[in-house]
CSV table of C-alpha atoms in Angstrom, one decimal:
chain,number,residue,atom,x,y,z
F,1,UNK,CA,-44.4,27.9,-1.7
F,2,UNK,CA,-44.3,23.9,-2.8
F,3,UNK,CA,-40.7,24.5,-3.7
F,4,UNK,CA,-39.4,25.9,-0.5
F,5,UNK,CA,-40.8,22.7,1.3
F,6,UNK,CA,-39.1,20.4,-1.1
F,7,UNK,CA,-35.8,22.4,-0.6
F,8,UNK,CA,-36.6,22.2,3.4
F,9,UNK,CA,-36.8,18.2,3.2
F,10,UNK,CA,-33.7,18.1,1.1
F,11,UNK,CA,-31.7,20.0,3.9
F,12,UNK,CA,-33.2,18.0,6.5
F,13,UNK,CA,-32.3,14.8,4.6
F,14,UNK,CA,-36.5,13.8,4.1
F,15,UNK,CA,-36.5,13.5,7.8
F,16,UNK,CA,-39.9,14.9,9.2
F,17,UNK,CA,-40.1,17.4,11.9
F,18,UNK,CA,-41.5,16.6,15.7
F,19,UNK,CA,-44.8,17.9,16.4
F,20,UNK,CA,-43.6,21.1,17.7
F,21,UNK,CA,-42.3,21.9,14.2
F,22,UNK,CA,-38.5,21.9,15.7
F,23,UNK,CA,-36.0,19.1,15.2
F,24,UNK,CA,-34.8,17.4,18.3
F,25,UNK,CA,-30.7,17.9,19.1
F,26,UNK,CA,-29.9,14.5,17.9
F,27,UNK,CA,-31.4,15.2,14.7
F,28,UNK,CA,-29.7,18.3,14.2
F,29,UNK,CA,-26.1,16.7,14.9
F,30,UNK,CA,-27.1,13.9,12.1
F,31,UNK,CA,-28.3,16.8,9.4
F,32,UNK,CA,-24.8,18.6,10.4
F,33,UNK,CA,-22.9,15.7,9.6
F,34,UNK,CA,-25.0,14.8,6.5
F,35,UNK,CA,-24.6,18.6,5.1
F,36,UNK,CA,-20.6,18.4,6.1
F,37,UNK,CA,-20.4,15.3,4.2
F,38,UNK,CA,-21.9,16.8,1.0
F,39,UNK,CA,-19.9,19.8,1.4
F,40,UNK,CA,-16.8,17.8,1.7
F,41,UNK,CA,-17.1,15.1,-0.4
F,42,UNK,CA,-14.5,13.3,-2.2
F,43,UNK,CA,-12.6,15.6,-4.7
F,44,UNK,CA,-9.5,14.3,-5.9
F,45,UNK,CA,-8.6,18.1,-7.0
F,46,UNK,CA,-9.0,19.3,-3.6
F,47,UNK,CA,-6.7,16.5,-2.2
F,48,UNK,CA,-4.2,17.6,-5.0
F,49,UNK,CA,-4.5,21.7,-3.7
F,50,UNK,CA,-3.5,20.5,-0.1
F,51,UNK,CA,-0.3,22.4,0.8
F,52,UNK,CA,2.6,20.1,0.8
F,53,UNK,CA,3.7,21.0,4.2
F,54,UNK,CA,0.8,20.0,5.4
F,55,UNK,CA,0.5,16.5,3.7
F,56,UNK,CA,4.1,16.1,5.3
F,57,UNK,CA,2.4,17.1,8.7
F,58,UNK,CA,-0.2,14.6,8.4
F,59,UNK,CA,1.4,11.6,7.0
F,60,UNK,CA,3.8,11.9,9.9
F,61,UNK,CA,0.9,11.0,12.1
F,62,UNK,CA,0.4,7.5,10.3
F,63,UNK,CA,2.0,4.0,10.5
F,64,UNK,CA,3.6,2.7,7.5
F,65,UNK,CA,0.5,0.6,6.6
F,66,UNK,CA,-1.4,3.9,6.3
F,67,UNK,CA,1.0,5.7,4.6
F,68,UNK,CA,1.6,3.3,1.9
F,69,UNK,CA,-2.0,3.6,1.5
F,70,UNK,CA,-2.1,6.8,1.0
F,71,UNK,CA,0.7,7.1,-1.3
F,72,UNK,CA,-1.7,5.6,-3.9
F,73,UNK,CA,-4.1,8.5,-3.6
F,74,UNK,CA,-2.2,10.9,-6.0
F,75,UNK,CA,1.3,11.8,-7.6
F,76,UNK,CA,1.6,14.5,-5.6
F,77,UNK,CA,1.1,12.6,-2.2
F,78,UNK,CA,3.4,9.7,-3.4
F,79,UNK,CA,6.3,12.4,-4.1
F,80,UNK,CA,5.4,13.9,-0.8
F,81,UNK,CA,5.2,10.7,1.5
F,82,UNK,CA,8.6,9.5,0.2
F,83,UNK,CA,10.2,12.0,2.0
F,84,UNK,CA,13.7,10.9,3.7
F,85,UNK,CA,12.8,12.0,7.1
F,86,UNK,CA,9.3,10.8,7.2
F,87,UNK,CA,10.3,7.7,6.3
F,88,UNK,CA,13.5,7.5,9.2
F,89,UNK,CA,11.1,8.5,11.9
F,90,UNK,CA,9.1,5.6,11.2
F,91,UNK,CA,11.9,3.2,11.1
F,92,UNK,CA,13.0,4.6,14.5
F,93,UNK,CA,9.9,4.7,15.9
F,94,UNK,CA,9.4,1.0,15.1
F,95,UNK,CA,12.9,-0.8,15.2
F,96,UNK,CA,14.7,1.9,17.7
F,97,UNK,CA,17.8,4.9,17.1
F,98,UNK,CA,20.3,2.1,17.5
F,99,UNK,CA,19.1,0.2,14.6
F,100,UNK,CA,18.6,3.2,12.5
F,101,UNK,CA,22.4,4.1,13.1
F,102,UNK,CA,23.2,0.6,11.9
F,103,UNK,CA,20.8,0.5,8.8
F,104,UNK,CA,21.2,3.7,7.5
F,105,UNK,CA,20.8,4.3,3.9
F,106,UNK,CA,24.3,4.5,1.5
F,107,UNK,CA,24.6,5.3,-1.6
F,108,UNK,CA,21.4,6.0,-3.5
F,109,UNK,CA,19.0,4.1,-1.2
F,110,UNK,CA,16.5,6.1,0.8
F,111,UNK,CA,15.0,5.3,4.1
F,112,UNK,CA,11.8,3.7,2.3
F,113,UNK,CA,13.9,1.4,0.7
F,114,UNK,CA,15.5,0.5,4.0
F,115,UNK,CA,12.3,0.5,5.8
F,116,UNK,CA,10.4,-1.7,3.0
F,117,UNK,CA,13.9,-4.4,3.4
F,118,UNK,CA,13.8,-4.3,6.9
F,119,UNK,CA,9.8,-5.2,6.9
F,120,UNK,CA,10.5,-7.7,4.6
F,121,UNK,CA,13.4,-9.3,7.0
F,122,UNK,CA,10.6,-9.2,9.5
F,123,UNK,CA,8.3,-11.1,7.6
F,124,UNK,CA,10.4,-13.5,5.7
F,125,UNK,CA,13.9,-13.9,7.5
F,126,UNK,CA,17.0,-13.3,6.1
F,127,UNK,CA,18.0,-16.1,4.1
F,128,UNK,CA,17.1,-16.6,0.7
F,129,UNK,CA,13.8,-17.2,-0.2
F,130,UNK,CA,11.0,-17.5,-3.0
F,131,UNK,CA,8.2,-15.0,-1.9
F,132,UNK,CA,4.9,-14.0,-3.2
F,133,UNK,CA,3.7,-10.4,-2.9
F,134,UNK,CA,0.5,-9.9,-4.6
F,135,UNK,CA,0.6,-11.9,-7.7
F,136,UNK,CA,4.0,-11.4,-8.2
F,137,UNK,CA,6.8,-14.0,-7.2
F,138,UNK,CA,10.0,-12.4,-6.2
F,139,UNK,CA,13.5,-14.0,-5.0
F,140,UNK,CA,14.8,-12.1,-2.0
F,141,UNK,CA,17.7,-12.2,0.7
F,142,UNK,CA,18.1,-10.3,3.4
F,143,UNK,CA,14.9,-8.1,2.7
F,144,UNK,CA,16.4,-7.1,-0.5
F,145,UNK,CA,14.3,-8.3,-4.0
F,146,UNK,CA,17.3,-10.3,-5.9
F,147,UNK,CA,15.3,-11.3,-8.6
F,148,UNK,CA,11.9,-11.0,-10.0
F,149,UNK,CA,10.6,-14.3,-10.9
F,150,UNK,CA,7.0,-13.8,-12.6
F,151,UNK,CA,3.5,-13.1,-11.9
F,152,UNK,CA,0.8,-15.4,-11.5
F,153,UNK,CA,-2.9,-13.8,-12.4
F,154,UNK,CA,-5.7,-15.6,-11.2
F,155,UNK,CA,-8.7,-16.6,-13.4
F,156,UNK,CA,-11.4,-14.4,-12.8
F,157,UNK,CA,-13.9,-16.3,-14.2
F,158,UNK,CA,-14.8,-20.4,-14.5
F,159,UNK,CA,-16.2,-19.9,-18.1
F,160,UNK,CA,-13.5,-17.8,-19.2
F,161,UNK,CA,-12.5,-20.6,-22.0
F,162,UNK,CA,-9.5,-22.5,-22.7
F,163,UNK,CA,-7.3,-19.9,-24.4
F,164,UNK,CA,-7.4,-17.9,-21.1
F,165,UNK,CA,-6.7,-21.2,-19.2
F,166,UNK,CA,-4.3,-22.2,-21.6
F,167,UNK,CA,-2.2,-18.8,-20.9
F,168,UNK,CA,-2.6,-18.7,-17.3
F,169,UNK,CA,-1.0,-22.3,-17.2
F,170,UNK,CA,1.7,-21.1,-19.5
F,171,UNK,CA,2.6,-18.6,-17.2
F,172,UNK,CA,2.4,-20.7,-14.2
F,173,UNK,CA,4.6,-22.9,-15.9
F,174,UNK,CA,7.3,-20.2,-16.7
F,175,UNK,CA,7.2,-19.1,-13.1
F,176,UNK,CA,8.1,-23.1,-12.1
F,177,UNK,CA,10.9,-23.1,-14.9
F,178,UNK,CA,12.4,-19.8,-13.6
F,179,UNK,CA,12.3,-21.1,-9.8
F,180,UNK,CA,13.8,-24.5,-10.9
F,181,UNK,CA,16.5,-23.1,-13.1
F,182,UNK,CA,17.6,-20.8,-10.1
F,183,UNK,CA,17.8,-23.5,-7.4
F,184,UNK,CA,19.8,-25.6,-10.2
F,185,UNK,CA,22.2,-22.7,-10.7
F,186,UNK,CA,22.3,-22.1,-7.0
F,187,UNK,CA,23.2,-25.9,-6.1
F,188,UNK,CA,25.5,-25.2,-8.8
F,189,UNK,CA,27.5,-22.4,-7.7
F,190,UNK,CA,27.4,-23.7,-4.1
F,191,UNK,CA,29.0,-26.9,-5.2
F,192,UNK,CA,31.9,-24.5,-7.0
F,193,UNK,CA,32.3,-22.8,-3.5
F,194,UNK,CA,32.7,-26.2,-1.7
F,195,UNK,CA,35.6,-26.8,-3.9
F,196,UNK,CA,37.3,-23.9,-3.8
F,197,UNK,CA,37.4,-24.4,0.0
F,198,UNK,CA,39.1,-27.8,-0.3
């Protein structure tokens, strides 16, 4: 008898029943949500077993940011989420049919690549820029990454010691040097181009 009451408490989530011995309508809804949550708790194997067609249909409902997050769930989702038709429809939805026909991917590029480049153009402009995405620095031109310049890992704690601080400082200096050398190369190339025009 004692086992049955403990099991009932578990099912009810530890809630007590009212005086009449029945739970209210809102309690039963809470219990059903609680039971559903228990039944469908996060399990990567369940996500892997979803049919591919269903995943792609679900992905078509996402915006680009949600889709980018979903691509990090598992390898299967990354592969399915890189579908050309999916990124083409996202591109057309955001920038229109005319832009889609103008920027249509060529050679080995995919619609995902074109979407990412166009998104960078919207955020940073068309010119030559040094940007930071996460902890990495890149040189971009017209939304395309031209060169990886390095990474700047942030110090996680103040007491990490002088060796780690020296290493972090060295990484920062390497990035600065790469940027300076590139700017110098760019200036030299521009000067050569001016001489050729005359």
